[in-house]
Amino acid sequence: MRTQQVLVFSVLLLADSMHFIFARLLLPRIPPTASAMYVLGIATVQVGLYALITRQLTWRAFRPHAWFYLSIGFLIAASTMLSYESITYIDPGTASLLGKTSTIFSLLFGILWLHDRLTPRRMAGAGLAMLGTFVIVFQPGDYLRFGSLLVIISSLMYALHTAIVKRSGGSIAFVEFFFFRLLSTTGFLFIFAGVRGVLVWPDWLTWLLMLVTASIDVVLSRALYYQTLRTMPMSIHAIILTLSPVVSVTLTLLIFGVAPTSQQLIGGAAV
């Protein structure tokens, strides 16, 4: 990769590794589905204001791609709700590690559906990263727990949305795509929160934490995620992102005092 790509991916890996940590920090303050809805809603407002100020948003652009936005909006909303709910049952480090089952799903979608082609060198790197992912994820007792199951289902849905975006979203102007992606996701999360009866009003400290979460975990992280997705095959993109749980486990240790197991360290080293 070029120096610029390495820098962009470094920032992306750091921001991506914070997802479950932010969810854990919000857990004592507000129900998970509600926090997910507010975080995505704040991000929608941020991106919407930027799009309006820079005149890169036209509401007419939604209609031609309505089914595309509704499809990915539902998948992301369900995935985000499940990932936030999973932190009720497992720690952020384990959740982030289990979340890399998305690499398996992404490789399958990329190779079988999008027809990605990998060179022998990339295949070798993918194999080593996959081996590390298997070592980390499939530990006795972990993946059978309810919280772990939520993460794996969430990862499958997110990988499917990524494949749809890679296949059908590349021709859409980026700012418009990003705004309507966020708007449709927030809409579905609002429905989910209403059905579950968790539409509560946060206090000001929770609003502040959600603002930070939205800025880093959604606006910064997902903007870099989709920009890099547009420049490389989905399979390679997924393999590089297997590094994010290694960062997440380190941050989980520093913030929550939850140390990785020897098996997680071996798998992380392979990745």
PDB file of C-alpha atoms in Angstrom, residues 9-267:
ATOM      1  CA  PHE A   9      -5.936   2.661   7.456  1.00  0.00           C
ATOM      2  CA  SER A  10      -4.043   3.363  10.682  1.00  0.00           C
ATOM      3  CA  VAL A  11      -6.610   5.999  11.660  1.00  0.00           C
ATOM      4  CA  LEU A  12      -9.436   3.692  10.536  1.00  0.00           C
ATOM      5  CA  LEU A  13      -8.117   0.789  12.631  1.00  0.00           C
ATOM      6  CA  LEU A  14      -7.922   2.974  15.733  1.00  0.00           C
ATOM      7  CA  ALA A  15     -11.432   4.383  15.232  1.00  0.00           C
ATOM      8  CA  ASP A  16     -12.881   0.974  14.278  1.00  0.00           C
ATOM      9  CA  SER A  17     -11.414  -0.641  17.406  1.00  0.00           C
ATOM     10  CA  MET A  18     -13.411   1.771  19.608  1.00  0.00           C
ATOM     11  CA  HIS A  19     -16.871   0.527  18.553  1.00  0.00           C
ATOM     12  CA  PHE A  20     -17.529  -1.931  21.374  1.00  0.00           C
ATOM     13  CA  ILE A  21     -15.646   0.228  23.892  1.00  0.00           C
ATOM     14  CA  PHE A  22     -18.010   3.148  23.244  1.00  0.00           C
ATOM     15  CA  ALA A  23     -20.975   0.772  23.478  1.00  0.00           C
ATOM     16  CA  ARG A  24     -19.701  -0.436  26.871  1.00  0.00           C
ATOM     17  CA  LEU A  25     -19.186   3.118  28.151  1.00  0.00           C
ATOM     18  CA  LEU A  26     -22.784   3.990  27.202  1.00  0.00           C
ATOM     19  CA  LEU A  27     -24.305   0.810  28.650  1.00  0.00           C
ATOM     20  CA  PRO A  28     -24.760   2.007  32.279  1.00  0.00           C
ATOM     21  CA  ARG A  29     -26.291   5.290  31.134  1.00  0.00           C
ATOM     22  CA  ILE A  30     -28.923   4.348  28.523  1.00  0.00           C
ATOM     23  CA  PRO A  31     -30.496   1.205  26.994  1.00  0.00           C
ATOM     24  CA  PRO A  32     -28.313  -0.157  24.157  1.00  0.00           C
ATOM     25  CA  THR A  33     -30.879   0.152  21.347  1.00  0.00           C
ATOM     26  CA  ALA A  34     -31.663   3.738  22.360  1.00  0.00           C
ATOM     27  CA  SER A  35     -27.971   4.675  22.521  1.00  0.00           C
ATOM     28  CA  ALA A  36     -27.400   3.182  19.063  1.00  0.00           C
ATOM     29  CA  MET A  37     -30.322   5.230  17.721  1.00  0.00           C
ATOM     30  CA  TYR A  38     -29.095   8.491  19.240  1.00  0.00           C
ATOM     31  CA  VAL A  39     -25.491   7.922  18.145  1.00  0.00           C
ATOM     32  CA  LEU A  40     -26.556   7.319  14.532  1.00  0.00           C
ATOM     33  CA  GLY A  41     -28.977  10.246  14.736  1.00  0.00           C
ATOM     34  CA  ILE A  42     -26.250  12.646  15.898  1.00  0.00           C
ATOM     35  CA  ALA A  43     -23.968  11.418  13.119  1.00  0.00           C
ATOM     36  CA  THR A  44     -26.771  11.967  10.586  1.00  0.00           C
ATOM     37  CA  VAL A  45     -27.145  15.581  11.723  1.00  0.00           C
ATOM     38  CA  GLN A  46     -23.376  16.155  11.563  1.00  0.00           C
ATOM     39  CA  VAL A  47     -23.018  14.781   8.045  1.00  0.00           C
ATOM     40  CA  GLY A  48     -26.258  16.453   6.935  1.00  0.00           C
ATOM     41  CA  LEU A  49     -25.058  19.879   8.083  1.00  0.00           C
ATOM     42  CA  TYR A  50     -21.751  19.382   6.293  1.00  0.00           C
ATOM     43  CA  ALA A  51     -23.552  18.289   3.123  1.00  0.00           C
ATOM     44  CA  LEU A  52     -25.892  21.296   3.209  1.00  0.00           C
ATOM     45  CA  ILE A  53     -23.110  23.805   3.921  1.00  0.00           C
ATOM     46  CA  THR A  54     -20.988  22.443   1.078  1.00  0.00           C
ATOM     47  CA  ARG A  55     -24.053  22.074  -1.183  1.00  0.00           C
ATOM     48  CA  GLN A  56     -23.431  18.398  -1.817  1.00  0.00           C
ATOM     49  CA  LEU A  57     -26.920  17.185  -0.903  1.00  0.00           C
ATOM     50  CA  THR A  58     -30.073  17.007  -2.994  1.00  0.00           C
ATOM     51  CA  TRP A  59     -33.109  15.202  -1.582  1.00  0.00           C
ATOM     52  CA  ARG A  60     -34.065  14.034  -5.073  1.00  0.00           C
ATOM     53  CA  ALA A  61     -31.005  11.765  -5.016  1.00  0.00           C
ATOM     54  CA  PHE A  62     -32.704   9.393  -2.565  1.00  0.00           C
ATOM     55  CA  ARG A  63     -35.525   8.207  -4.822  1.00  0.00           C
ATOM     56  CA  PRO A  64     -33.509   6.459  -7.578  1.00  0.00           C
ATOM     57  CA  HIS A  65     -31.644   4.426  -4.948  1.00  0.00           C
ATOM     58  CA  ALA A  66     -34.421   4.048  -2.371  1.00  0.00           C
ATOM     59  CA  TRP A  67     -34.312   0.236  -2.185  1.00  0.00           C
ATOM     60  CA  PHE A  68     -30.534   0.303  -1.912  1.00  0.00           C
ATOM     61  CA  TYR A  69     -30.615   2.710   1.048  1.00  0.00           C
ATOM     62  CA  LEU A  70     -33.509   0.900   2.744  1.00  0.00           C
ATOM     63  CA  SER A  71     -31.765  -2.455   2.361  1.00  0.00           C
ATOM     64  CA  ILE A  72     -28.425  -1.372   3.790  1.00  0.00           C
ATOM     65  CA  GLY A  73     -30.162   0.824   6.371  1.00  0.00           C
ATOM     66  CA  PHE A  74     -32.048  -2.172   7.759  1.00  0.00           C
ATOM     67  CA  LEU A  75     -28.941  -4.384   7.782  1.00  0.00           C
ATOM     68  CA  ILE A  76     -26.771  -1.764   9.503  1.00  0.00           C
ATOM     69  CA  ALA A  77     -29.492  -0.857  12.021  1.00  0.00           C
ATOM     70  CA  ALA A  78     -30.050  -4.493  12.989  1.00  0.00           C
ATOM     71  CA  SER A  79     -26.299  -5.128  13.113  1.00  0.00           C
ATOM     72  CA  THR A  80     -25.662  -2.060  15.278  1.00  0.00           C
ATOM     73  CA  MET A  81     -28.512  -2.887  17.658  1.00  0.00           C
ATOM     74  CA  LEU A  82     -27.215  -6.441  18.126  1.00  0.00           C
ATOM     75  CA  SER A  83     -23.628  -5.306  18.648  1.00  0.00           C
ATOM     76  CA  TYR A  84     -24.688  -2.763  21.288  1.00  0.00           C
ATOM     77  CA  GLU A  85     -26.888  -5.363  23.000  1.00  0.00           C
ATOM     78  CA  SER A  86     -24.051  -7.918  23.049  1.00  0.00           C
ATOM     79  CA  ILE A  87     -22.009  -5.770  25.450  1.00  0.00           C
ATOM     80  CA  THR A  88     -24.595  -6.575  28.126  1.00  0.00           C
ATOM     81  CA  TYR A  89     -23.243 -10.135  28.120  1.00  0.00           C
ATOM     82  CA  ILE A  90     -19.556 -10.030  27.083  1.00  0.00           C
ATOM     83  CA  ASP A  91     -16.628  -7.632  27.418  1.00  0.00           C
ATOM     84  CA  PRO A  92     -15.653  -5.238  24.575  1.00  0.00           C
ATOM     85  CA  GLY A  93     -12.378  -7.038  23.802  1.00  0.00           C
ATOM     86  CA  THR A  94     -14.052 -10.414  23.330  1.00  0.00           C
ATOM     87  CA  ALA A  95     -16.861  -8.785  21.327  1.00  0.00           C
ATOM     88  CA  SER A  96     -14.367  -7.086  19.018  1.00  0.00           C
ATOM     89  CA  LEU A  97     -12.483 -10.338  18.502  1.00  0.00           C
ATOM     90  CA  LEU A  98     -15.687 -12.229  17.760  1.00  0.00           C
ATOM     91  CA  GLY A  99     -16.714  -9.419  15.433  1.00  0.00           C
ATOM     92  CA  LYS A 100     -13.899 -10.422  13.119  1.00  0.00           C
ATOM     93  CA  THR A 101     -16.006 -13.376  12.020  1.00  0.00           C
ATOM     94  CA  SER A 102     -17.085 -10.667   9.563  1.00  0.00           C
ATOM     95  CA  THR A 103     -13.763 -11.363   7.810  1.00  0.00           C
ATOM     96  CA  ILE A 104     -14.933 -14.883   7.013  1.00  0.00           C
ATOM     97  CA  PHE A 105     -18.272 -13.630   5.712  1.00  0.00           C
ATOM     98  CA  SER A 106     -16.636 -10.776   3.782  1.00  0.00           C
ATOM     99  CA  LEU A 107     -14.166 -13.119   2.088  1.00  0.00           C
ATOM    100  CA  LEU A 108     -16.988 -15.428   1.068  1.00  0.00           C
ATOM    101  CA  PHE A 109     -19.089 -12.558  -0.302  1.00  0.00           C
ATOM    102  CA  GLY A 110     -16.053 -10.980  -1.976  1.00  0.00           C
ATOM    103  CA  ILE A 111     -14.819 -14.130  -3.703  1.00  0.00           C
ATOM    104  CA  LEU A 112     -18.091 -15.937  -4.452  1.00  0.00           C
ATOM    105  CA  TRP A 113     -20.405 -12.980  -5.173  1.00  0.00           C
ATOM    106  CA  LEU A 114     -18.138 -10.079  -6.207  1.00  0.00           C
ATOM    107  CA  HIS A 115     -15.533 -12.360  -7.877  1.00  0.00           C
ATOM    108  CA  ASP A 116     -12.508 -10.811  -6.165  1.00  0.00           C
ATOM    109  CA  ARG A 117      -9.203 -12.250  -7.361  1.00  0.00           C
ATOM    110  CA  LEU A 118      -6.286 -12.629  -4.936  1.00  0.00           C
ATOM    111  CA  THR A 119      -2.628 -13.073  -5.886  1.00  0.00           C
ATOM    112  CA  PRO A 120      -0.734 -16.011  -4.302  1.00  0.00           C
ATOM    113  CA  ARG A 121       0.964 -13.590  -1.896  1.00  0.00           C
ATOM    114  CA  ARG A 122      -2.367 -12.121  -0.846  1.00  0.00           C
ATOM    115  CA  MET A 123      -3.845 -15.604  -0.503  1.00  0.00           C
ATOM    116  CA  ALA A 124      -0.989 -16.526   1.854  1.00  0.00           C
ATOM    117  CA  GLY A 125      -1.552 -13.370   3.898  1.00  0.00           C
ATOM    118  CA  ALA A 126      -5.293 -14.006   3.956  1.00  0.00           C
ATOM    119  CA  GLY A 127      -4.707 -17.563   5.121  1.00  0.00           C
ATOM    120  CA  LEU A 128      -2.513 -16.441   8.019  1.00  0.00           C
ATOM    121  CA  ALA A 129      -4.989 -13.709   9.025  1.00  0.00           C
ATOM    122  CA  MET A 130      -7.858 -16.203   8.828  1.00  0.00           C
ATOM    123  CA  LEU A 131      -5.918 -18.690  10.952  1.00  0.00           C
ATOM    124  CA  GLY A 132      -5.385 -16.006  13.568  1.00  0.00           C
ATOM    125  CA  THR A 133      -9.067 -15.092  13.427  1.00  0.00           C
ATOM    126  CA  PHE A 134     -10.102 -18.719  13.969  1.00  0.00           C
ATOM    127  CA  VAL A 135      -7.716 -19.042  16.916  1.00  0.00           C
ATOM    128  CA  ILE A 136      -9.156 -15.892  18.481  1.00  0.00           C
ATOM    129  CA  VAL A 137     -12.826 -16.492  17.810  1.00  0.00           C
ATOM    130  CA  PHE A 138     -13.578 -20.179  18.145  1.00  0.00           C
ATOM    131  CA  GLN A 139     -12.770 -20.789  21.789  1.00  0.00           C
ATOM    132  CA  PRO A 140     -14.679 -23.386  23.835  1.00  0.00           C
ATOM    133  CA  GLY A 141     -17.690 -21.762  25.449  1.00  0.00           C
ATOM    134  CA  ASP A 142     -17.236 -18.305  23.930  1.00  0.00           C
ATOM    135  CA  TYR A 143     -19.116 -18.567  20.665  1.00  0.00           C
ATOM    136  CA  LEU A 144     -21.971 -20.510  22.254  1.00  0.00           C
ATOM    137  CA  ARG A 145     -22.791 -17.747  24.707  1.00  0.00           C
ATOM    138  CA  PHE A 146     -25.766 -15.533  23.913  1.00  0.00           C
ATOM    139  CA  GLY A 147     -23.711 -12.326  23.665  1.00  0.00           C
ATOM    140  CA  SER A 148     -21.236 -14.010  21.332  1.00  0.00           C
ATOM    141  CA  LEU A 149     -24.063 -15.243  19.127  1.00  0.00           C
ATOM    142  CA  LEU A 150     -25.388 -11.680  18.851  1.00  0.00           C
ATOM    143  CA  VAL A 151     -21.972 -10.477  17.677  1.00  0.00           C
ATOM    144  CA  ILE A 152     -21.677 -13.226  15.043  1.00  0.00           C
ATOM    145  CA  ILE A 153     -25.159 -12.500  13.644  1.00  0.00           C
ATOM    146  CA  SER A 154     -24.324  -8.785  13.682  1.00  0.00           C
ATOM    147  CA  SER A 155     -21.090  -9.477  11.781  1.00  0.00           C
ATOM    148  CA  LEU A 156     -22.932 -11.468   9.118  1.00  0.00           C
ATOM    149  CA  MET A 157     -25.422  -8.651   8.548  1.00  0.00           C
ATOM    150  CA  TYR A 158     -22.681  -6.022   8.382  1.00  0.00           C
ATOM    151  CA  ALA A 159     -20.645  -8.073   5.917  1.00  0.00           C
ATOM    152  CA  LEU A 160     -23.734  -8.481   3.718  1.00  0.00           C
ATOM    153  CA  HIS A 161     -24.346  -4.726   3.740  1.00  0.00           C
ATOM    154  CA  THR A 162     -20.681  -4.158   2.802  1.00  0.00           C
ATOM    155  CA  ALA A 163     -21.015  -6.488  -0.177  1.00  0.00           C
ATOM    156  CA  ILE A 164     -24.159  -4.654  -1.331  1.00  0.00           C
ATOM    157  CA  VAL A 165     -22.403  -1.288  -0.998  1.00  0.00           C
ATOM    158  CA  LYS A 166     -19.361  -2.551  -2.892  1.00  0.00           C
ATOM    159  CA  ARG A 167     -21.555  -3.925  -5.661  1.00  0.00           C
ATOM    160  CA  SER A 168     -24.080  -1.098  -6.042  1.00  0.00           C
ATOM    161  CA  GLY A 169     -22.905   2.010  -4.197  1.00  0.00           C
ATOM    162  CA  GLY A 170     -19.650   2.931  -5.890  1.00  0.00           C
ATOM    163  CA  SER A 171     -21.231   5.227  -8.484  1.00  0.00           C
ATOM    164  CA  ILE A 172     -23.156   7.353  -5.952  1.00  0.00           C
ATOM    165  CA  ALA A 173     -21.610  10.661  -4.877  1.00  0.00           C
ATOM    166  CA  PHE A 174     -19.909   9.922  -1.564  1.00  0.00           C
ATOM    167  CA  VAL A 175     -21.451  12.615   0.660  1.00  0.00           C
ATOM    168  CA  GLU A 176     -24.972  11.860  -0.577  1.00  0.00           C
ATOM    169  CA  PHE A 177     -24.397   8.145  -0.116  1.00  0.00           C
ATOM    170  CA  PHE A 178     -23.063   8.611   3.415  1.00  0.00           C
ATOM    171  CA  PHE A 179     -25.894  10.909   4.508  1.00  0.00           C
ATOM    172  CA  PHE A 180     -28.727   8.729   3.211  1.00  0.00           C
ATOM    173  CA  ARG A 181     -27.000   5.631   4.594  1.00  0.00           C
ATOM    174  CA  LEU A 182     -26.990   7.263   8.047  1.00  0.00           C
ATOM    175  CA  LEU A 183     -30.532   8.606   7.698  1.00  0.00           C
ATOM    176  CA  SER A 184     -32.034   5.244   6.729  1.00  0.00           C
ATOM    177  CA  THR A 185     -30.124   3.485   9.520  1.00  0.00           C
ATOM    178  CA  THR A 186     -31.355   5.989  12.105  1.00  0.00           C
ATOM    179  CA  GLY A 187     -34.918   5.554  10.865  1.00  0.00           C
ATOM    180  CA  PHE A 188     -34.836   1.803  11.364  1.00  0.00           C
ATOM    181  CA  LEU A 189     -33.177   2.160  14.780  1.00  0.00           C
ATOM    182  CA  PHE A 190     -35.966   4.552  15.795  1.00  0.00           C
ATOM    183  CA  ILE A 191     -38.504   1.882  14.843  1.00  0.00           C
ATOM    184  CA  PHE A 192     -36.568  -0.805  16.736  1.00  0.00           C
ATOM    185  CA  ALA A 193     -36.308   1.399  19.849  1.00  0.00           C
ATOM    186  CA  GLY A 194     -40.012   2.233  19.707  1.00  0.00           C
ATOM    187  CA  VAL A 195     -41.037  -1.411  19.352  1.00  0.00           C
ATOM    188  CA  ARG A 196     -38.813  -2.354  22.292  1.00  0.00           C
ATOM    189  CA  GLY A 197     -40.133   0.527  24.416  1.00  0.00           C
ATOM    190  CA  VAL A 198     -36.742   2.101  25.128  1.00  0.00           C
ATOM    191  CA  LEU A 199     -37.272   5.600  23.765  1.00  0.00           C
ATOM    192  CA  VAL A 200     -35.832   7.532  26.713  1.00  0.00           C
ATOM    193  CA  TRP A 201     -34.371  11.036  26.968  1.00  0.00           C
ATOM    194  CA  PRO A 202     -30.666  11.044  27.982  1.00  0.00           C
ATOM    195  CA  ASP A 203     -29.057  13.399  30.515  1.00  0.00           C
ATOM    196  CA  TRP A 204     -26.466  15.932  29.376  1.00  0.00           C
ATOM    197  CA  LEU A 205     -23.435  13.756  30.231  1.00  0.00           C
ATOM    198  CA  THR A 206     -24.885  10.929  28.121  1.00  0.00           C
ATOM    199  CA  TRP A 207     -25.484  13.380  25.270  1.00  0.00           C
ATOM    200  CA  LEU A 208     -21.830  14.456  25.487  1.00  0.00           C
ATOM    201  CA  LEU A 209     -20.599  10.847  25.406  1.00  0.00           C
ATOM    202  CA  MET A 210     -22.909  10.045  22.485  1.00  0.00           C
ATOM    203  CA  LEU A 211     -21.618  13.112  20.618  1.00  0.00           C
ATOM    204  CA  VAL A 212     -18.029  11.870  20.986  1.00  0.00           C
ATOM    205  CA  THR A 213     -19.114   8.349  19.981  1.00  0.00           C
ATOM    206  CA  ALA A 214     -20.953   9.599  16.899  1.00  0.00           C
ATOM    207  CA  SER A 215     -18.017  11.758  15.806  1.00  0.00           C
ATOM    208  CA  ILE A 216     -15.360   9.034  16.160  1.00  0.00           C
ATOM    209  CA  ASP A 217     -17.168   5.702  15.834  1.00  0.00           C
ATOM    210  CA  VAL A 218     -19.546   6.725  13.033  1.00  0.00           C
ATOM    211  CA  VAL A 219     -18.546   9.869  11.139  1.00  0.00           C
ATOM    212  CA  LEU A 220     -14.760   9.413  11.176  1.00  0.00           C
ATOM    213  CA  SER A 221     -14.669   5.608  11.241  1.00  0.00           C
ATOM    214  CA  ARG A 222     -17.346   4.917   8.627  1.00  0.00           C
ATOM    215  CA  ALA A 223     -16.232   7.713   6.302  1.00  0.00           C
ATOM    216  CA  LEU A 224     -12.765   6.158   6.156  1.00  0.00           C
ATOM    217  CA  TYR A 225     -14.299   2.680   5.954  1.00  0.00           C
ATOM    218  CA  TYR A 226     -16.331   3.453   2.828  1.00  0.00           C
ATOM    219  CA  GLN A 227     -13.628   5.577   1.207  1.00  0.00           C
ATOM    220  CA  THR A 228     -11.091   2.751   1.497  1.00  0.00           C
ATOM    221  CA  LEU A 229     -13.709   0.210   0.404  1.00  0.00           C
ATOM    222  CA  ARG A 230     -14.049   2.112  -2.859  1.00  0.00           C
ATOM    223  CA  THR A 231     -10.327   1.829  -3.608  1.00  0.00           C
ATOM    224  CA  MET A 232      -9.677  -1.900  -3.115  1.00  0.00           C
ATOM    225  CA  PRO A 233     -11.314  -5.340  -3.360  1.00  0.00           C
ATOM    226  CA  MET A 234     -13.676  -6.180  -0.519  1.00  0.00           C
ATOM    227  CA  SER A 235     -11.621  -9.244   0.427  1.00  0.00           C
ATOM    228  CA  ILE A 236      -8.386  -7.261   0.948  1.00  0.00           C
ATOM    229  CA  HIS A 237     -10.319  -4.565   2.805  1.00  0.00           C
ATOM    230  CA  ALA A 238     -11.718  -7.165   5.218  1.00  0.00           C
ATOM    231  CA  ILE A 239      -8.341  -8.825   5.784  1.00  0.00           C
ATOM    232  CA  ILE A 240      -6.636  -5.541   6.732  1.00  0.00           C
ATOM    233  CA  LEU A 241      -9.422  -4.772   9.214  1.00  0.00           C
ATOM    234  CA  THR A 242      -8.660  -7.995  11.108  1.00  0.00           C
ATOM    235  CA  LEU A 243      -6.071  -5.828  12.882  1.00  0.00           C
ATOM    236  CA  SER A 244      -8.742  -3.739  14.636  1.00  0.00           C
ATOM    237  CA  PRO A 245      -9.549  -6.244  17.427  1.00  0.00           C
ATOM    238  CA  VAL A 246      -5.856  -6.397  18.322  1.00  0.00           C
ATOM    239  CA  VAL A 247      -6.051  -2.661  19.025  1.00  0.00           C
ATOM    240  CA  SER A 248      -9.413  -3.127  20.761  1.00  0.00           C
ATOM    241  CA  VAL A 249      -8.096  -5.794  23.148  1.00  0.00           C
ATOM    242  CA  THR A 250      -5.225  -3.473  24.119  1.00  0.00           C
ATOM    243  CA  LEU A 251      -7.613  -0.569  24.767  1.00  0.00           C
ATOM    244  CA  THR A 252      -9.979  -2.860  26.709  1.00  0.00           C
ATOM    245  CA  LEU A 253      -7.070  -3.838  28.955  1.00  0.00           C
ATOM    246  CA  LEU A 254      -6.132  -0.198  29.553  1.00  0.00           C
ATOM    247  CA  ILE A 255      -9.689   1.096  30.117  1.00  0.00           C
ATOM    248  CA  PHE A 256     -11.538  -1.827  31.754  1.00  0.00           C
ATOM    249  CA  GLY A 257      -8.660  -3.938  33.075  1.00  0.00           C
ATOM    250  CA  VAL A 258      -9.783  -7.040  31.141  1.00  0.00           C
ATOM    251  CA  ALA A 259      -6.635  -8.863  30.009  1.00  0.00           C
ATOM    252  CA  PRO A 260      -6.517 -10.976  26.819  1.00  0.00           C
ATOM    253  CA  THR A 261      -6.045 -14.726  27.154  1.00  0.00           C
ATOM    254  CA  SER A 262      -2.944 -16.474  25.828  1.00  0.00           C
ATOM    255  CA  GLN A 263      -5.045 -17.866  22.969  1.00  0.00           C
ATOM    256  CA  GLN A 264      -6.198 -14.362  22.040  1.00  0.00           C
ATOM    257  CA  LEU A 265      -2.597 -13.144  22.088  1.00  0.00           C
ATOM    258  CA  ILE A 266      -1.468 -15.986  19.777  1.00  0.00           C
ATOM    259  CA  GLY A 267      -4.328 -15.295  17.368  1.00  0.00           C
TER     260      GLY A 267
END
